[in-house]
Coordinates of C-alpha atoms (C1' of nucleotides) in Angstrom, one line a residue:
Chain A
M1 CA 50.1 1.8 -4.5
E2 CA 47.7 0.6 -1.8
H3 CA 48.9 -2.5 0.0
L4 CA 45.6 -4.4 -0.4
E5 CA 45.5 -3.6 -4.1
I6 CA 49.0 -4.9 -4.6
F7 CA 48.3 -8.2 -2.8
K8 CA 45.2 -8.7 -4.8
A9 CA 47.1 -8.2 -8.0
L10 CA 49.6 -10.8 -6.8
S11 CA 46.8 -13.2 -5.9
N12 CA 46.6 -15.0 -9.3
K13 CA 48.7 -17.6 -10.8
T14 CA 48.8 -16.1 -14.3
R15 CA 49.6 -12.6 -13.0
L16 CA 52.4 -13.9 -10.9
Q17 CA 53.6 -15.9 -14.0
I18 CA 53.6 -12.8 -16.1
L19 CA 55.7 -10.9 -13.6
Q20 CA 58.3 -13.8 -13.7
W21 CA 58.4 -13.7 -17.5
L22 CA 59.0 -10.0 -17.5
K23 CA 61.9 -10.4 -15.2
E24 CA 63.8 -12.1 -18.0
P25 CA 61.9 -11.3 -21.1
D26 CA 64.7 -12.3 -23.5
K27 CA 64.6 -15.7 -21.9
H28 CA 60.9 -16.1 -22.1
F29 CA 59.7 -14.5 -25.3
P30 CA 60.6 -15.1 -28.9
N31 CA 62.0 -11.9 -30.4
P32 CA 61.6 -12.0 -34.2
H33 CA 62.0 -8.2 -34.6
N34 CA 64.9 -7.9 -32.2
N35 CA 63.1 -5.6 -29.8
D36 CA 64.9 -4.3 -26.9
F37 CA 62.6 -6.0 -24.3
E38 CA 64.7 -4.8 -21.4
R39 CA 64.3 -1.2 -22.2
Q40 CA 60.9 -0.9 -23.8
G41 CA 59.1 -3.9 -22.3
V42 CA 57.0 -6.6 -24.0
C43 CA 53.8 -6.0 -26.0
V44 CA 50.5 -7.4 -24.9
G45 CA 50.2 -9.8 -27.8
Y46 CA 53.4 -11.7 -26.9
I47 CA 52.3 -12.0 -23.3
Q48 CA 48.9 -13.1 -24.3
Q49 CA 50.2 -15.9 -26.6
K50 CA 52.5 -17.2 -23.9
A51 CA 49.8 -17.1 -21.2
G52 CA 47.3 -18.9 -23.4
L53 CA 44.3 -16.9 -22.1
T54 CA 42.3 -14.5 -24.2
Q55 CA 43.6 -11.2 -25.3
S56 CA 41.0 -9.3 -23.2
T57 CA 41.8 -11.2 -20.0
I58 CA 45.5 -10.5 -20.4
S59 CA 44.9 -6.8 -21.1
E60 CA 42.9 -6.6 -17.9
Y61 CA 45.6 -8.4 -16.0
L62 CA 48.3 -6.1 -17.3
S63 CA 46.1 -3.1 -16.5
M64 CA 45.6 -4.4 -13.0
L65 CA 49.3 -5.0 -12.4
Q66 CA 49.9 -1.5 -13.6
K67 CA 47.3 0.1 -11.4
A68 CA 48.9 -1.7 -8.5
G69 CA 52.2 0.0 -9.6
L70 CA 54.0 -3.2 -10.3
L71 CA 54.3 -2.6 -14.1
T72 CA 54.7 0.4 -16.2
S73 CA 53.3 0.7 -19.7
E74 CA 54.3 2.6 -22.8
R75 CA 52.3 3.0 -26.0
N76 CA 54.2 3.0 -29.2
G77 CA 52.1 3.1 -32.3
Q78 CA 49.6 0.3 -32.1
W79 CA 51.6 -1.5 -29.4
T80 CA 51.5 -1.2 -25.8
Y81 CA 54.7 -2.4 -24.0
Y82 CA 54.7 -3.4 -20.4
K83 CA 57.7 -3.9 -18.2
R84 CA 58.4 -4.4 -14.5
N85 CA 58.6 -1.4 -12.2
E86 CA 61.5 -2.7 -10.1
A87 CA 61.3 0.1 -7.7
A88 CA 57.9 -1.0 -6.7
F89 CA 59.1 -4.5 -5.9
K90 CA 61.9 -3.0 -3.8
A91 CA 59.3 -0.8 -2.0
L92 CA 57.0 -3.8 -1.5
S93 CA 59.9 -5.9 -0.1
R94 CA 60.5 -3.1 2.4
I95 CA 56.8 -2.6 3.2
I96 CA 56.6 -6.3 4.1
K97 CA 59.6 -6.0 6.4
T98 CA 58.4 -2.8 8.1
D99 CA 54.7 -2.1 7.6
I100 CA 52.8 -5.4 7.3
Chain B
M1 CA 54.4 -21.5 2.2
E2 CA 53.3 -21.3 -1.4
H3 CA 53.6 -17.8 -2.8
L4 CA 50.1 -17.7 -4.2
E5 CA 48.6 -18.9 -0.9
I6 CA 50.5 -16.2 1.0
F7 CA 49.3 -13.4 -1.3
K8 CA 45.7 -14.6 -1.1
A9 CA 45.9 -14.6 2.6
L10 CA 47.1 -11.0 2.5
S11 CA 44.4 -10.0 0.1
N12 CA 41.8 -9.1 2.7
K13 CA 41.5 -5.9 4.7
T14 CA 40.6 -7.6 8.0
R15 CA 43.4 -10.2 7.7
L16 CA 45.9 -7.4 7.0
Q17 CA 44.5 -5.6 10.0
I18 CA 44.9 -8.6 12.2
L19 CA 48.6 -8.9 11.2
Q20 CA 49.1 -5.3 12.2
W21 CA 47.5 -5.8 15.6
L22 CA 49.6 -8.8 16.3
K23 CA 52.6 -6.8 15.6
E24 CA 52.1 -4.8 18.7
P25 CA 49.5 -6.8 20.7
D26 CA 50.0 -4.8 24.0
K27 CA 49.1 -1.7 22.1
H28 CA 46.0 -3.1 20.5
F29 CA 44.4 -5.5 22.9
P30 CA 43.1 -5.0 26.4
N31 CA 44.9 -7.3 28.8
P32 CA 42.8 -7.9 31.9
H33 CA 44.7 -11.1 33.0
N34 CA 48.2 -9.7 32.2
N35 CA 49.0 -12.3 29.5
D36 CA 52.3 -12.3 27.9
F37 CA 51.0 -11.5 24.5
E38 CA 54.5 -11.2 23.0
R39 CA 55.5 -14.7 24.0
Q40 CA 52.3 -16.7 23.8
G41 CA 50.2 -14.7 21.3
V42 CA 46.6 -13.5 21.5
C43 CA 43.6 -15.7 21.8
V44 CA 40.9 -15.9 19.1
G45 CA 38.3 -14.3 21.2
Y46 CA 40.2 -11.1 21.7
I47 CA 41.0 -10.8 18.0
Q48 CA 37.3 -11.5 17.1
Q49 CA 36.0 -8.8 19.4
K50 CA 38.3 -6.2 18.0
A51 CA 37.7 -7.2 14.4
G52 CA 33.9 -7.0 14.9
L53 CA 33.2 -10.0 12.6
T54 CA 31.8 -13.3 13.8
Q55 CA 33.7 -15.9 15.7
S56 CA 33.6 -18.4 12.9
T57 CA 34.9 -15.9 10.4
I58 CA 37.9 -14.9 12.4
S59 CA 38.7 -18.4 13.3
E60 CA 38.8 -19.2 9.6
Y61 CA 40.9 -16.1 8.8
L62 CA 43.4 -17.1 11.5
S63 CA 43.6 -20.6 10.2
M64 CA 44.1 -19.3 6.7
L65 CA 47.0 -17.0 7.9
Q66 CA 48.5 -19.9 9.7
K67 CA 48.3 -22.2 6.7
A68 CA 50.1 -19.6 4.7
G69 CA 52.8 -19.6 7.4
L70 CA 52.3 -16.1 8.5
L71 CA 51.0 -17.0 12.0
T72 CA 51.7 -19.7 14.5
S73 CA 49.2 -21.1 16.9
E74 CA 49.5 -22.8 20.2
R75 CA 46.6 -24.3 22.1
N76 CA 46.5 -23.9 25.9
G77 CA 43.5 -25.3 27.6
Q78 CA 40.4 -23.9 25.9
W79 CA 42.3 -21.1 24.3
T80 CA 44.2 -21.0 21.0
Y81 CA 46.8 -18.3 20.9
Y82 CA 48.0 -16.8 17.6
K83 CA 51.1 -14.9 17.1
R84 CA 53.1 -13.6 14.1
N85 CA 55.8 -15.8 12.5
E86 CA 58.3 -13.0 11.9
A87 CA 60.6 -15.4 10.0
A88 CA 57.9 -15.8 7.4
F89 CA 57.7 -12.1 6.9
K90 CA 61.4 -11.8 6.5
A91 CA 61.3 -14.7 4.1
L92 CA 58.5 -13.1 2.1
S93 CA 60.4 -9.8 2.0
R94 CA 63.3 -11.7 0.4
I95 CA 61.0 -13.6 -2.0
I96 CA 59.7 -10.4 -3.3
K97 CA 63.1 -9.1 -3.9
T98 CA 64.5 -12.2 -5.5
D99 CA 61.8 -14.5 -6.8
I100 CA 58.7 -12.5 -7.7
Chain C
dT1 C1' 38.9 6.9 -46.8
dT2 C1' 39.1 1.7 -46.4
dG3 C1' 40.7 -2.1 -44.4
dG4 C1' 44.0 -4.4 -41.1
dT5 C1' 46.3 -5.1 -36.7
dA6 C1' 47.0 -4.1 -31.5
dT7 C1' 44.8 -3.1 -27.6
dT8 C1' 41.2 -1.8 -24.4
dT9 C1' 36.6 -1.9 -22.6
dC10 C1' 32.1 -3.9 -21.9
dG11 C1' 28.6 -7.5 -20.5
dG12 C1' 28.0 -11.7 -18.5
dG13 C1' 28.3 -16.8 -16.9
dA14 C1' 31.0 -19.8 -13.9
dA15 C1' 34.0 -20.2 -10.1
dA16 C1' 35.9 -18.6 -5.8
dA17 C1' 36.0 -15.7 -1.6
dA18 C1' 33.6 -13.3 2.1
dC19 C1' 31.0 -13.7 5.8
dC20 C1' 27.2 -15.5 8.4
dG21 C1' 24.5 -18.7 11.8
dA22 C1' 24.3 -23.2 13.5
dT23 C1' 26.6 -27.1 15.0
dA24 C1' 30.5 -29.8 16.6
dT25 C1' 34.6 -30.5 19.3
dA26 C1' 37.8 -29.6 23.2
dT27 C1' 38.6 -28.2 27.6
dC28 C1' 37.5 -26.4 32.0
dT29 C1' 34.8 -26.5 36.6
dC30 C1' 31.8 -28.5 39.7
Chain D
dG1 C1' 28.7 -37.1 34.8
dA2 C1' 26.4 -31.8 33.5
dG3 C1' 27.0 -27.2 32.2
dA4 C1' 29.9 -23.4 30.7
dT5 C1' 33.3 -21.4 27.8
dA6 C1' 36.7 -21.2 23.7
dT7 C1' 37.5 -22.6 19.3
dA8 C1' 36.9 -25.1 14.9
dT9 C1' 34.1 -26.8 11.2
dC10 C1' 29.9 -27.0 8.2
dG11 C1' 26.3 -25.3 5.0
dG12 C1' 24.6 -21.6 2.7
dT13 C1' 23.8 -16.7 0.8
dT14 C1' 25.9 -12.7 -1.0
dT15 C1' 29.8 -10.5 -3.1
dT16 C1' 33.9 -10.6 -5.7
dT17 C1' 37.0 -12.6 -9.0
dC18 C1' 38.0 -15.2 -13.2
dC19 C1' 37.8 -15.6 -17.7
dC20 C1' 35.4 -15.3 -21.9
dG21 C1' 33.4 -13.3 -26.5
dA22 C1' 31.8 -9.2 -28.7
dA23 C1' 32.3 -4.6 -29.5
dA24 C1' 34.9 -0.2 -29.2
dT25 C1' 39.0 2.4 -29.7
dA26 C1' 43.7 3.5 -31.5
dC27 C1' 46.9 3.4 -34.8
dC28 C1' 49.0 2.3 -39.2
dA29 C1' 49.3 1.8 -44.3
dA30 C1' 47.6 2.1 -48.9

DNA sequence: TTGGTATTTCGGGAAAAACCGATATATCTC
DNA sequence: GAGATATATCGGTTTTTCCCGAAATACCAA
């Protein structure tokens, strides 16, 4: 969770967009299998479709957001589910107020 | 004050450094003429010397931080003084908590 | 095992950012 | 006015980021 790494992760329109979507996944993703988005997160494929960029690009973006600490991921079978790490955002909010 | 623009401005080691320095200017800059750093800010030249990059680079960085809303500038004679816009940091802290 | 689907990783071309030196502008002093 | 100093802007090279397609890996199901 290096500051610079976090800000770089946030310096891209699509990545910011993804974070927004994951804030209210039920609102932003179709849910044909009634997944518990809130608990388990959203799989890469859904995010990719919505973003409209290639699968590889989105995979890298998600990995980047995770390395920065803003997302957590959980593999379940052939799917990897990503969700927000709300604690990281709270921490970042505080960092901005105190450290930056 | 676009979010993306702010995060891009924060995505550079030197620019982050400058923001830190301007947080406690008396601690970080020599003050031969007893300027009121807190009130009027610090001139470009001082920041440039401390950063160790060229004058043009630092001028652009400061301009970038200002366009993002993180700094304010005030020209006084041949000097331009930059200081932090603390309100912007508070706002950003809140944005992270609520919007991002 | 074979084939199918989800995801990650790799290699690379195009676009953007970093950073520089040179030049332009603004203001001061004489 | 001329010359000096502080800062801003411009043009360009190097480095990094963006984003892609292809290939590799992981898992599942038959």
